[in-house]
């Protein structure tokens, strides 16, 4: 070991560089800070230019309010900010920056240059900071706004340089930050130039267009929820756009990008039943409130927030996400068929137009529709292979998965009943007596009271006898034992009674739904078709798989080489 060095005070420049390294870790952190400054200055156009991944040059220009000559030397002093001045301000901060560290840090880790012209000022000023030492402002020319130019990033901090990735990778990180910021300000135009060439442009417009631009997903729908002083807006892309990772998920608090494990978890939970396993919804969530309801000061780069009522925020996010997905007609197309190879299609036999396919299994249109007084128009349908139902629709045909669709309809029905007080139950004249393992029976004893609203009346006797005197109307008594076993197994580790009831209801829907192979009565099929158009979430079963697929007529015609 080398001999211990005597304790020494670090010199100021070194202290600044160490502190600066915490704020400016890599080019992307500088881009983020500078763009946030431009947004705080109410810029409408912001241009970011990078050379060599931002290491040779990193420049951000805006058309915001600018900085006056007198303020300019202050802007680059540590802890100098125009945004807060008292401790009370800190708790009500609505600007993006407020620590007054960013420009000072940049001056310590690179060669900084600011060109600015304040609104209403006749002249522009240039201030250079080399090696942490500011010069004096010099007059120059510029339109209103500010350009901050950072050259030779980390030249004086070789240790930082070592942790950087390739210029390409650093540019990608900058671009990711611009995407995140762009989603908070759809009305602001952003441009990214790499080594002189325009790489990306985020055009000013509405939120929907900006979201599609950033996420490259489509079919966004918006949901809202508010309460406890918070407002939540959720934009969720169609389930088919779901990704294998969470890169398509963006969270904001008062327009500021945030990361929050609790919120990610809530989004996962609330989309789980609409999105297939191991996929993640593409979604943008904006939470807003009076700034006093949250502490944004918990993390140096302000990506974390602490809400005063996190549980309320969580349930608002769930409500907003669910309402965004409600009523979405998301059925995927069954076949994406390549165009036929044949160039000259042979003339198709001329079938009389009015002639309808007459198969014995098709329902007679009209009869059933009137008999059941269904609000949905009567559709021609046919059950095939005991598992699927083919339905004629306006645009072509749909094929329903009878189990998946029925499961969703039952779940939504029971969920509504649950919210209204309790799932509708059937009382057994003679209670059913079931035998369980002692561990299961003990668990059922604990779960019993929570399951009452979910439609069950359960009593445990001795170490393994379970007496069931009521169960949800949709469930057949023969499925009871299996269902209760599933509930015990899956409820392990869940403590919130509402979550337990919802779980029981989900599992019950799955067990109660018609199975593949069950022959359905026409009335049952009609009920399924009705549910398809009436239920808000009829596009997915509770495992997030599609309940039906579409085949548009145009596809059929193409398949038969008709044009
Ligand atoms: P903070 O943003 O935390 O206040 P900064 O170091 O990022 O700290 O900026 C210091 C000050 O410089 C800001 O408070 C603001 O007054 C001014 N400033 C920085 N960038 C701009 C800009 N692009 N336009 C106008 N003023 C700016
Ligand atoms: Mg700032």
Short mmCIF file of N, CA, C and O in Angstrom, two decimals, residues 12-82:
data_model
loop_
_atom_site.label_atom_id
_atom_site.label_comp_id
_atom_site.label_asym_id
_atom_site.label_seq_id
_atom_site.Cartn_x
_atom_site.Cartn_y
_atom_site.Cartn_z
N UNK A 12 -10.58 25.17 -4.75
CA UNK A 12 -11.94 25.47 -5.20
C UNK A 12 -12.27 24.89 -6.56
O UNK A 12 -13.35 24.38 -6.79
N UNK A 13 -11.29 24.99 -7.47
CA UNK A 13 -11.56 24.52 -8.83
C UNK A 13 -11.86 23.02 -8.82
O UNK A 13 -12.77 22.54 -9.50
N UNK A 14 -11.12 22.29 -7.98
CA UNK A 14 -11.33 20.84 -7.90
C UNK A 14 -12.70 20.54 -7.28
O UNK A 14 -13.44 19.67 -7.76
N UNK A 15 -13.04 21.30 -6.22
CA UNK A 15 -14.36 21.11 -5.60
C UNK A 15 -15.46 21.33 -6.64
O UNK A 15 -16.39 20.53 -6.77
N UNK A 16 -15.32 22.39 -7.42
CA UNK A 16 -16.32 22.68 -8.45
C UNK A 16 -16.42 21.54 -9.46
O UNK A 16 -17.52 21.18 -9.88
N UNK A 17 -15.26 21.01 -9.83
CA UNK A 17 -15.30 19.95 -10.83
C UNK A 17 -15.96 18.69 -10.30
O UNK A 17 -16.69 18.02 -11.01
N UNK A 18 -15.70 18.39 -9.01
CA UNK A 18 -16.34 17.20 -8.43
C UNK A 18 -17.85 17.41 -8.39
O UNK A 18 -18.63 16.57 -8.84
N UNK A 19 -18.28 18.57 -7.91
CA UNK A 19 -19.72 18.86 -7.83
C UNK A 19 -20.33 18.87 -9.22
O UNK A 19 -21.42 18.34 -9.44
N UNK A 20 -19.59 19.46 -10.16
CA UNK A 20 -20.12 19.57 -11.52
C UNK A 20 -20.35 18.20 -12.13
O UNK A 20 -21.33 17.98 -12.84
N UNK A 21 -19.45 17.27 -11.80
CA UNK A 21 -19.58 15.92 -12.34
C UNK A 21 -20.87 15.24 -11.90
O UNK A 21 -21.38 14.35 -12.57
N UNK A 22 -21.41 15.67 -10.75
CA UNK A 22 -22.67 15.09 -10.29
C UNK A 22 -23.85 15.59 -11.13
O UNK A 22 -24.81 14.88 -11.34
N UNK A 23 -23.77 16.83 -11.56
CA UNK A 23 -24.87 17.40 -12.33
C UNK A 23 -24.73 17.03 -13.81
O UNK A 23 -25.68 16.63 -14.46
N UNK A 24 -23.52 17.18 -14.33
CA UNK A 24 -23.28 16.88 -15.74
C UNK A 24 -22.47 15.59 -15.82
O UNK A 24 -21.25 15.60 -15.74
N UNK A 25 -23.18 14.48 -15.96
CA UNK A 25 -22.50 13.18 -16.02
C UNK A 25 -22.04 12.85 -17.41
O UNK A 25 -21.07 12.15 -17.60
N UNK A 26 -22.82 13.31 -18.39
CA UNK A 26 -22.55 12.96 -19.78
C UNK A 26 -23.25 13.99 -20.67
O UNK A 26 -24.02 14.80 -20.17
N UNK A 27 -22.98 13.97 -21.97
CA UNK A 27 -23.60 14.98 -22.83
C UNK A 27 -25.11 15.08 -22.65
O UNK A 27 -25.66 16.18 -22.60
N UNK A 28 -25.78 13.93 -22.49
CA UNK A 28 -27.24 13.97 -22.37
C UNK A 28 -27.68 14.80 -21.17
O UNK A 28 -28.72 15.48 -21.24
N UNK A 29 -26.90 14.78 -20.06
CA UNK A 29 -27.34 15.60 -18.92
C UNK A 29 -27.23 17.08 -19.24
O UNK A 29 -28.06 17.87 -18.81
N UNK A 30 -26.20 17.45 -20.01
CA UNK A 30 -26.08 18.86 -20.41
C UNK A 30 -27.22 19.26 -21.33
O UNK A 30 -27.82 20.33 -21.18
N UNK A 31 -27.54 18.37 -22.29
CA UNK A 31 -28.65 18.66 -23.20
C UNK A 31 -29.93 18.87 -22.42
O UNK A 31 -30.67 19.83 -22.63
N UNK A 32 -30.19 17.97 -21.49
CA UNK A 32 -31.40 18.06 -20.69
C UNK A 32 -31.45 19.40 -19.95
O UNK A 32 -32.45 20.12 -20.01
N UNK A 33 -30.37 19.75 -19.26
CA UNK A 33 -30.36 20.99 -18.48
C UNK A 33 -30.56 22.21 -19.38
O UNK A 33 -31.32 23.13 -19.03
N UNK A 34 -29.89 22.21 -20.52
CA UNK A 34 -29.97 23.39 -21.40
C UNK A 34 -31.35 23.52 -22.03
O UNK A 34 -31.90 24.62 -22.16
N UNK A 35 -31.92 22.39 -22.44
CA UNK A 35 -33.26 22.46 -23.05
C UNK A 35 -34.28 22.87 -21.98
O UNK A 35 -35.18 23.66 -22.24
N UNK A 36 -34.11 22.37 -20.77
CA UNK A 36 -35.02 22.79 -19.69
C UNK A 36 -34.91 24.29 -19.45
O UNK A 36 -35.92 24.96 -19.22
N UNK A 37 -33.69 24.81 -19.48
CA UNK A 37 -33.53 26.26 -19.32
C UNK A 37 -34.27 27.01 -20.43
O UNK A 37 -34.93 28.02 -20.17
N UNK A 38 -34.14 26.51 -21.65
CA UNK A 38 -34.82 27.17 -22.77
C UNK A 38 -36.33 27.12 -22.57
O UNK A 38 -37.04 28.11 -22.83
N UNK A 39 -36.84 25.99 -22.08
CA UNK A 39 -38.28 25.87 -21.85
C UNK A 39 -38.72 26.79 -20.72
O UNK A 39 -39.77 27.44 -20.81
N UNK A 40 -37.90 26.88 -19.67
CA UNK A 40 -38.22 27.81 -18.58
C UNK A 40 -38.26 29.25 -19.09
O UNK A 40 -38.98 30.08 -18.55
N UNK A 41 -37.47 29.53 -20.12
CA UNK A 41 -37.45 30.88 -20.70
C UNK A 41 -38.54 31.03 -21.77
O UNK A 41 -38.51 31.97 -22.57
N UNK A 42 -39.47 30.07 -21.80
CA UNK A 42 -40.62 30.10 -22.72
C UNK A 42 -40.25 30.13 -24.19
O UNK A 42 -40.88 30.85 -24.99
N UNK A 43 -39.24 29.39 -24.56
CA UNK A 43 -38.85 29.32 -25.97
C UNK A 43 -39.92 28.56 -26.76
O UNK A 43 -40.61 27.70 -26.21
N UNK A 44 -40.08 28.89 -28.02
CA UNK A 44 -41.01 28.17 -28.91
C UNK A 44 -40.25 27.30 -29.90
O UNK A 44 -40.79 26.36 -30.48
N UNK A 45 -38.99 27.66 -30.14
CA UNK A 45 -38.15 26.87 -31.04
C UNK A 45 -36.83 26.61 -30.34
O UNK A 45 -36.21 27.55 -29.84
N UNK A 46 -36.41 25.39 -30.34
CA UNK A 46 -35.15 25.04 -29.67
C UNK A 46 -34.36 24.16 -30.62
O UNK A 46 -34.90 23.22 -31.20
N UNK A 47 -33.08 24.51 -30.78
CA UNK A 47 -32.26 23.68 -31.65
C UNK A 47 -31.05 23.16 -30.87
O UNK A 47 -30.37 23.92 -30.18
N UNK A 48 -30.83 21.87 -31.00
CA UNK A 48 -29.71 21.23 -30.30
C UNK A 48 -28.73 20.74 -31.37
O UNK A 48 -29.14 20.08 -32.32
N UNK A 49 -27.46 21.10 -31.22
CA UNK A 49 -26.46 20.63 -32.19
C UNK A 49 -25.35 19.92 -31.44
O UNK A 49 -24.85 20.42 -30.44
N UNK A 50 -25.00 18.74 -31.94
CA UNK A 50 -23.93 17.97 -31.29
C UNK A 50 -22.85 17.65 -32.32
O UNK A 50 -23.17 17.33 -33.47
N UNK A 51 -21.61 17.75 -31.90
CA UNK A 51 -20.53 17.25 -32.74
C UNK A 51 -19.75 16.23 -31.94
O UNK A 51 -19.48 16.45 -30.76
N UNK A 52 -19.43 15.12 -32.58
CA UNK A 52 -18.73 14.03 -31.89
C UNK A 52 -19.44 13.64 -30.60
O UNK A 52 -18.83 13.59 -29.52
N UNK A 53 -20.74 13.38 -30.73
CA UNK A 53 -21.50 12.93 -29.56
C UNK A 53 -21.60 13.98 -28.47
O UNK A 53 -21.90 13.66 -27.33
N UNK A 54 -21.35 15.26 -28.82
CA UNK A 54 -21.45 16.33 -27.84
C UNK A 54 -20.12 16.62 -27.14
O UNK A 54 -20.04 17.55 -26.34
N UNK A 55 -19.10 15.84 -27.44
CA UNK A 55 -17.81 16.04 -26.74
C UNK A 55 -17.01 17.18 -27.35
O UNK A 55 -16.34 17.93 -26.64
N UNK A 56 -17.09 17.32 -28.67
CA UNK A 56 -16.40 18.47 -29.30
C UNK A 56 -17.25 19.73 -29.13
O UNK A 56 -16.75 20.78 -28.76
N UNK A 57 -18.53 19.57 -29.44
CA UNK A 57 -19.43 20.71 -29.33
C UNK A 57 -20.82 20.25 -28.93
O UNK A 57 -21.34 19.27 -29.45
N UNK A 58 -21.41 21.02 -28.00
CA UNK A 58 -22.78 20.75 -27.58
C UNK A 58 -23.44 22.13 -27.49
O UNK A 58 -23.01 22.96 -26.69
N UNK A 59 -24.40 22.37 -28.34
CA UNK A 59 -24.95 23.72 -28.42
C UNK A 59 -26.48 23.69 -28.40
O UNK A 59 -27.09 22.89 -29.08
N UNK A 60 -27.06 24.58 -27.59
CA UNK A 60 -28.51 24.67 -27.56
C UNK A 60 -28.91 26.13 -27.78
O UNK A 60 -28.45 27.02 -27.05
N UNK A 61 -29.72 26.38 -28.82
CA UNK A 61 -30.18 27.75 -29.10
C UNK A 61 -31.68 27.82 -28.93
O UNK A 61 -32.39 26.87 -29.28
N UNK A 62 -32.14 28.96 -28.42
CA UNK A 62 -33.59 29.10 -28.27
C UNK A 62 -34.02 30.52 -28.61
O UNK A 62 -33.19 31.41 -28.78
N UNK A 63 -35.33 30.69 -28.72
CA UNK A 63 -35.88 32.02 -28.97
C UNK A 63 -36.67 32.49 -27.74
O UNK A 63 -37.71 33.12 -27.86
N UNK A 64 -36.16 32.13 -26.57
CA UNK A 64 -36.84 32.50 -25.32
C UNK A 64 -36.55 33.92 -24.88
O UNK A 64 -36.14 34.77 -25.67
N UNK A 65 -36.76 34.16 -23.58
CA UNK A 65 -36.69 35.53 -23.05
C UNK A 65 -35.29 36.13 -22.99
O UNK A 65 -35.13 37.33 -22.83
N UNK A 66 -34.27 35.28 -23.09
CA UNK A 66 -32.90 35.79 -23.05
C UNK A 66 -32.48 36.20 -21.65
O UNK A 66 -33.27 36.14 -20.69
N UNK A 67 -31.21 36.63 -21.53
CA UNK A 67 -30.66 37.02 -20.23
C UNK A 67 -30.12 38.45 -20.39
O UNK A 67 -29.43 38.74 -21.37
N UNK A 68 -30.44 39.30 -19.43
CA UNK A 68 -29.97 40.69 -19.56
C UNK A 68 -28.46 40.76 -19.29
O UNK A 68 -27.89 39.86 -18.67
N UNK A 69 -27.85 41.83 -19.74
CA UNK A 69 -26.40 41.96 -19.57
C UNK A 69 -26.00 41.87 -18.10
O UNK A 69 -25.03 41.23 -17.74
N UNK A 70 -26.82 42.49 -17.24
CA UNK A 70 -26.48 42.52 -15.82
C UNK A 70 -26.57 41.13 -15.18
O UNK A 70 -25.83 40.80 -14.26
N UNK A 71 -27.54 40.35 -15.66
CA UNK A 71 -27.73 39.00 -15.07
C UNK A 71 -26.72 38.00 -15.60
O UNK A 71 -26.49 36.96 -14.98
N UNK A 72 -26.16 38.31 -16.75
CA UNK A 72 -25.35 37.31 -17.44
C UNK A 72 -24.21 36.75 -16.58
O UNK A 72 -24.08 35.53 -16.46
N UNK A 73 -23.41 37.59 -15.92
CA UNK A 73 -22.32 37.02 -15.11
C UNK A 73 -22.84 36.17 -13.95
O UNK A 73 -22.19 35.22 -13.53
N UNK A 74 -24.06 36.50 -13.48
CA UNK A 74 -24.63 35.74 -12.36
C UNK A 74 -25.10 34.35 -12.78
O UNK A 74 -25.06 33.40 -12.01
N UNK A 75 -25.55 34.28 -14.04
CA UNK A 75 -26.14 33.02 -14.52
C UNK A 75 -25.17 31.86 -14.39
O UNK A 75 -25.57 30.71 -14.21
N UNK A 76 -23.87 32.16 -14.48
CA UNK A 76 -22.90 31.07 -14.47
C UNK A 76 -22.26 30.88 -13.10
O UNK A 76 -21.31 30.12 -12.95
N UNK A 77 -22.80 31.55 -12.09
CA UNK A 77 -22.28 31.37 -10.74
C UNK A 77 -23.10 30.27 -10.06
O UNK A 77 -24.32 30.20 -10.22
N UNK A 78 -22.42 29.37 -9.33
CA UNK A 78 -23.13 28.28 -8.67
C UNK A 78 -24.17 28.82 -7.71
O UNK A 78 -23.93 29.82 -7.04
N UNK A 79 -25.32 28.16 -7.66
CA UNK A 79 -26.44 28.52 -6.79
C UNK A 79 -26.98 29.91 -7.11
O UNK A 79 -27.56 30.56 -6.27
N UNK A 80 -26.77 30.34 -8.34
CA UNK A 80 -27.43 31.57 -8.77
C UNK A 80 -28.57 31.17 -9.69
O UNK A 80 -28.38 30.46 -10.66
N UNK A 81 -29.77 31.57 -9.34
CA UNK A 81 -30.94 31.22 -10.15
C UNK A 81 -31.93 32.37 -10.09
O UNK A 81 -31.99 33.10 -9.10
N UNK A 82 -32.69 32.52 -11.17
CA UNK A 82 -33.74 33.54 -11.16
C UNK A 82 -35.07 32.92 -10.77
O UNK A 82 -36.10 33.56 -10.80
#
